[in-house]
Amino acid sequence: MSYAADVLNAAHLELHGGGDAELRRPFDPTAHDLDASFRLTRFADLKGRGCKVPQEVLSKLVSALQQDYSAQDQEAQFLNVAIPRIGIGLDCAVIPLRHGGLCLVQTTDFFYPIVDDPYMMGKIACANVLSDLYAMGVTDCDNMLMLLAVSTKMTEKERDVVIPLIMRGFKDSALEAGTTVTGGQSVVNPWCTIGGVASTICQPNEYIVPDNAVVGDVLVLTKPLGTQVAVNAHQWIDQPERWNRIKLVVSEEDVRKAYHRAMSSMSRLNRVAARLMHKYNAHGATDITGFGLLGHAQTLAAHQKKDVSFVIHNLPVIAKMAAVAKACGNMFQLLQGHSAETSGGLLICLPREQAAAYCKDIEKQEGYQAWIIGIVEKGNKTARIIDKPRVIEVPAKD
């Protein structure tokens, strides 16, 4: 990361006086001699589901890799270990190692700017990468690499202000997770991108294979939905044509509160949620990201060992965002479970008798709610949302 490392080490002190307090304030472009109209999201034309290969297309594209992976799995039988090999289609790769019954758990992710605060964008990107580990019940990450593309459309001034802040946000989130960023790759690209790789070495009892749901389990979600709606609505405040479509159901103040709640939610690590999965005997989990609640629930259901299906009855949504989604002509399909979430919560299969205690414990430790949103019933490994789900309005951040 030659350019990026130089920028982080030198430009940060020059531009911010070396004070961490500066990095905790909302980003003000004018404080860095940038144009007041600067928007980080301007350097990405796609976001949310728009930047992902459609789920059904992706399944076809990875089928050849899956065949190679299965053949490789057969070749690995000489290892003579009882560690399940998990790979394509789930949150992380779990690869048995040659030494001492250990395994490598590894994941990667990257995406485009979805918020205009560079520091928060870095934190969100890091939290998003780590979420795939947390979805496996892994609570400790041994190492992270950073993947960064500097937009060719940025001026030198914009680059030298924004990129260090993104990197610092990513680094601070990694430190919060108890890990470090030791390298990566930086390139120039028409669009700004940020992401990374997270790796850890585990013993088998340190992760939870996400395939043990049984009839009678309940589904718990640890973060509210509606982040894609919130960040888009915030951008529309300055776009009269789009704002006019939603202004009858939401005020600017409502949108700003929802936006800050979304940023807070997206940047929050799922580490506590993962730790409590062990305490309350979770039978499996996934994190909710670009394919939306239903897309990821369907993937998790498809990988279960038993003949079960997931039925979702409740949808916790950031306040007013369900109304905004409806006013937009359902373009986000939020209540249908298809709206993209970034660095969303964990969807966890828990024994019914443990779920309420799990929700109470996570709220006690983090100060944020979790919700029981559905059940596991006998079925053919599918997931669905009922026709008229209950929408739970989750208060926005003041």
Coordinates of C-alpha atoms in Angstrom, one line a residue, residues 55-276:
Q55 CA -28.2 -13.8 -6.5
E56 CA -29.5 -16.2 -9.1
V57 CA -26.8 -15.2 -11.6
L58 CA -24.1 -15.5 -9.0
S59 CA -25.2 -19.1 -8.3
K60 CA -24.6 -20.0 -11.9
L61 CA -21.3 -18.2 -12.1
V62 CA -19.8 -20.0 -9.1
S63 CA -21.0 -23.5 -10.0
A64 CA -17.7 -24.3 -11.7
L65 CA -15.7 -23.1 -8.7
Q66 CA -18.0 -25.2 -6.5
Q67 CA -17.1 -28.3 -8.6
D68 CA -13.4 -27.6 -8.2
Y69 CA -13.9 -27.0 -4.5
S70 CA -15.6 -30.4 -4.1
A71 CA -12.8 -32.2 -5.9
Q72 CA -10.3 -30.3 -3.7
D73 CA -12.3 -31.4 -0.6
Q74 CA -11.9 -35.1 -1.6
E75 CA -8.2 -34.6 -2.1
A76 CA -7.9 -33.1 1.4
Q77 CA -9.2 -36.3 3.1
F78 CA -5.6 -37.3 3.8
L79 CA -5.6 -34.6 6.5
N80 CA -7.7 -37.1 8.6
V81 CA -9.3 -34.3 10.7
A82 CA -12.9 -33.9 11.8
I83 CA -13.1 -30.2 10.8
P84 CA -15.9 -29.5 8.3
R85 CA -14.8 -27.7 5.2
I86 CA -17.0 -24.7 4.5
G87 CA -16.6 -22.6 1.4
I88 CA -18.6 -21.2 -1.5
G89 CA -22.1 -20.0 -0.8
L90 CA -21.7 -19.2 2.9
D91 CA -20.3 -16.2 4.8
C92 CA -16.7 -17.5 5.3
A93 CA -14.3 -20.1 4.0
V94 CA -13.3 -22.6 6.8
I95 CA -10.3 -24.5 5.6
P96 CA -8.7 -27.3 7.7
L97 CA -5.0 -26.8 8.1
R98 CA -2.2 -29.3 8.1
H99 CA -1.3 -28.6 11.7
G100 CA -2.9 -29.6 15.0
G101 CA -6.6 -29.7 14.1
L102 CA -6.6 -26.0 13.4
C103 CA -8.5 -24.3 10.6
L104 CA -8.2 -21.0 8.6
V105 CA -11.4 -18.9 8.6
Q106 CA -11.2 -16.2 6.0
T107 CA -13.5 -13.7 4.2
T108 CA -13.3 -10.7 1.9
D109 CA -15.6 -7.9 0.9
F110 CA -15.5 -4.4 -0.6
F111 CA -18.0 -1.9 -1.9
Y112 CA -18.5 1.7 -2.9
P113 CA -19.2 4.8 -0.7
I114 CA -22.7 4.9 0.7
V115 CA -22.2 7.8 3.2
D116 CA -20.5 11.1 2.7
D117 CA -18.4 11.0 5.9
P118 CA -15.1 9.4 4.9
Y119 CA -14.1 8.4 8.4
M120 CA -17.5 6.7 9.0
M121 CA -17.2 5.1 5.5
G122 CA -13.9 3.5 6.6
K123 CA -15.5 2.2 9.8
I124 CA -18.5 0.8 8.0
A125 CA -16.3 -1.0 5.4
C126 CA -14.2 -2.6 8.1
A127 CA -17.3 -3.7 10.2
N128 CA -18.8 -5.1 7.0
V129 CA -15.7 -7.3 6.3
L130 CA -15.6 -8.6 9.9
S131 CA -19.3 -9.4 10.0
D132 CA -18.7 -12.5 7.9
L133 CA -16.4 -13.9 10.7
Y134 CA -18.9 -12.9 13.3
A135 CA -21.7 -14.7 11.5
M136 CA -19.7 -17.9 12.0
G137 CA -19.5 -17.2 15.7
V138 CA -15.8 -16.3 15.4
T139 CA -15.1 -13.4 17.8
D140 CA -11.4 -12.8 17.2
C141 CA -9.7 -11.8 14.0
D142 CA -6.0 -12.4 13.7
N143 CA -5.3 -10.1 10.8
M144 CA -6.8 -7.7 8.2
L145 CA -5.8 -6.5 4.8
M146 CA -7.2 -3.3 3.3
L147 CA -8.4 -3.1 -0.3
L148 CA -8.6 0.5 -1.5
A149 CA -9.3 2.2 -4.8
V150 CA -8.7 5.9 -5.1
S151 CA -11.1 7.5 -7.6
T152 CA -9.4 9.0 -10.7
K153 CA -12.2 11.7 -10.6
M154 CA -10.9 13.1 -7.3
T155 CA -8.8 16.2 -7.3
E156 CA -5.4 15.9 -5.5
K157 CA -6.8 17.9 -2.6
E158 CA -9.9 15.7 -2.3
R159 CA -7.7 12.6 -2.5
D160 CA -5.3 13.8 0.2
V161 CA -8.1 14.7 2.6
V162 CA -10.6 11.9 2.0
I163 CA -8.4 8.8 1.6
P164 CA -6.5 9.2 4.9
L165 CA -9.9 9.6 6.7
I166 CA -11.3 6.4 5.1
M167 CA -8.2 4.5 6.1
R168 CA -8.2 5.9 9.6
G169 CA -11.8 4.8 10.0
F170 CA -11.0 1.3 8.8
K171 CA -8.0 1.1 11.1
D172 CA -9.9 2.3 14.1
S173 CA -12.7 -0.2 13.6
A174 CA -10.1 -3.0 13.3
L175 CA -8.5 -1.8 16.6
E176 CA -12.0 -1.9 18.2
A177 CA -12.3 -5.5 17.0
G178 CA -8.9 -6.3 18.6
T179 CA -7.1 -6.8 15.4
T180 CA -4.7 -4.9 13.1
V181 CA -4.3 -4.0 9.4
T182 CA -1.0 -5.2 8.2
G183 CA -1.1 -4.6 4.5
G184 CA -3.4 -4.8 1.4
Q185 CA -3.6 -3.3 -2.0
S186 CA -4.3 0.2 -3.3
V187 CA -5.1 1.2 -6.9
V188 CA -6.6 4.0 -8.9
N189 CA -10.0 3.4 -10.3
P190 CA -12.9 5.5 -11.8
W191 CA -14.9 4.7 -8.6
C192 CA -13.7 4.9 -5.1
T193 CA -13.9 1.5 -3.3
I194 CA -13.0 0.3 0.1
G195 CA -12.9 -3.2 1.7
G196 CA -10.6 -5.8 3.0
V197 CA -9.8 -9.3 3.9
A198 CA -10.2 -10.8 7.4
S199 CA -8.4 -13.9 8.5
T200 CA -8.2 -15.9 11.7
I201 CA -6.9 -19.3 12.9
C202 CA -9.4 -21.3 14.9
Q203 CA -9.9 -24.4 16.8
P204 CA -13.2 -26.2 16.0
N205 CA -15.0 -25.0 19.1
E206 CA -14.4 -21.3 18.2
Y207 CA -16.8 -21.2 15.3
I208 CA -20.4 -22.3 14.8
V209 CA -21.2 -24.3 11.6
P210 CA -24.4 -22.6 10.3
D211 CA -26.4 -25.7 9.4
N212 CA -28.0 -27.0 12.6
A213 CA -31.4 -25.2 12.8
V214 CA -34.2 -27.4 14.1
V215 CA -38.0 -27.1 14.1
G216 CA -39.0 -24.9 17.0
D217 CA -36.0 -22.5 16.8
V218 CA -36.7 -18.8 16.5
L219 CA -35.0 -16.2 14.3
V220 CA -33.3 -13.2 15.9
L221 CA -32.1 -10.1 14.1
T222 CA -29.5 -7.9 15.8
K223 CA -29.7 -4.7 13.8
P224 CA -32.7 -2.8 12.2
L225 CA -33.4 -2.8 8.5
G226 CA -33.7 0.2 6.2
T227 CA -30.1 1.4 5.9
Q228 CA -30.3 1.5 2.1
V229 CA -33.5 3.6 2.2
A230 CA -32.0 5.9 4.8
V231 CA -28.8 6.7 2.9
N232 CA -30.7 7.2 -0.3
A233 CA -33.3 9.5 1.3
H234 CA -30.5 11.6 2.8
Q235 CA -29.0 12.1 -0.7
W236 CA -32.4 13.1 -2.0
I237 CA -32.7 16.1 0.3
D238 CA -30.6 17.9 -2.3
Q239 CA -32.5 16.5 -5.3
P240 CA -35.9 18.2 -5.6
E241 CA -37.3 15.7 -8.1
R242 CA -36.7 12.8 -5.8
W243 CA -37.4 14.7 -2.6
N244 CA -40.8 15.7 -3.8
R245 CA -41.7 12.0 -3.9
I246 CA -41.2 11.4 -0.2
K247 CA -41.6 14.8 1.5
L248 CA -45.3 14.2 2.3
V249 CA -44.4 11.2 4.5
V250 CA -41.1 12.3 6.1
S251 CA -39.4 15.6 7.1
E252 CA -35.8 16.6 6.5
E253 CA -35.2 16.2 10.3
D254 CA -36.6 12.7 10.2
V255 CA -34.3 11.8 7.3
R256 CA -31.2 13.2 9.0
K257 CA -32.0 11.3 12.2
A258 CA -32.5 8.1 10.2
Y259 CA -29.3 8.7 8.3
H260 CA -27.3 9.0 11.5
R261 CA -29.0 6.0 13.0
A262 CA -28.0 4.0 9.8
M263 CA -24.4 5.2 10.1
S264 CA -24.2 4.2 13.7
S265 CA -25.8 0.8 13.0
M266 CA -23.6 0.1 10.0
S267 CA -20.4 1.0 11.8
R268 CA -21.2 -1.1 14.9
L269 CA -19.4 -4.4 15.1
N270 CA -21.3 -7.7 15.4
R271 CA -18.7 -9.0 17.8
V272 CA -20.9 -9.0 20.9
A273 CA -23.7 -10.7 18.9
A274 CA -21.2 -13.4 17.8
R275 CA -19.9 -13.9 21.4
L276 CA -23.4 -14.4 22.7

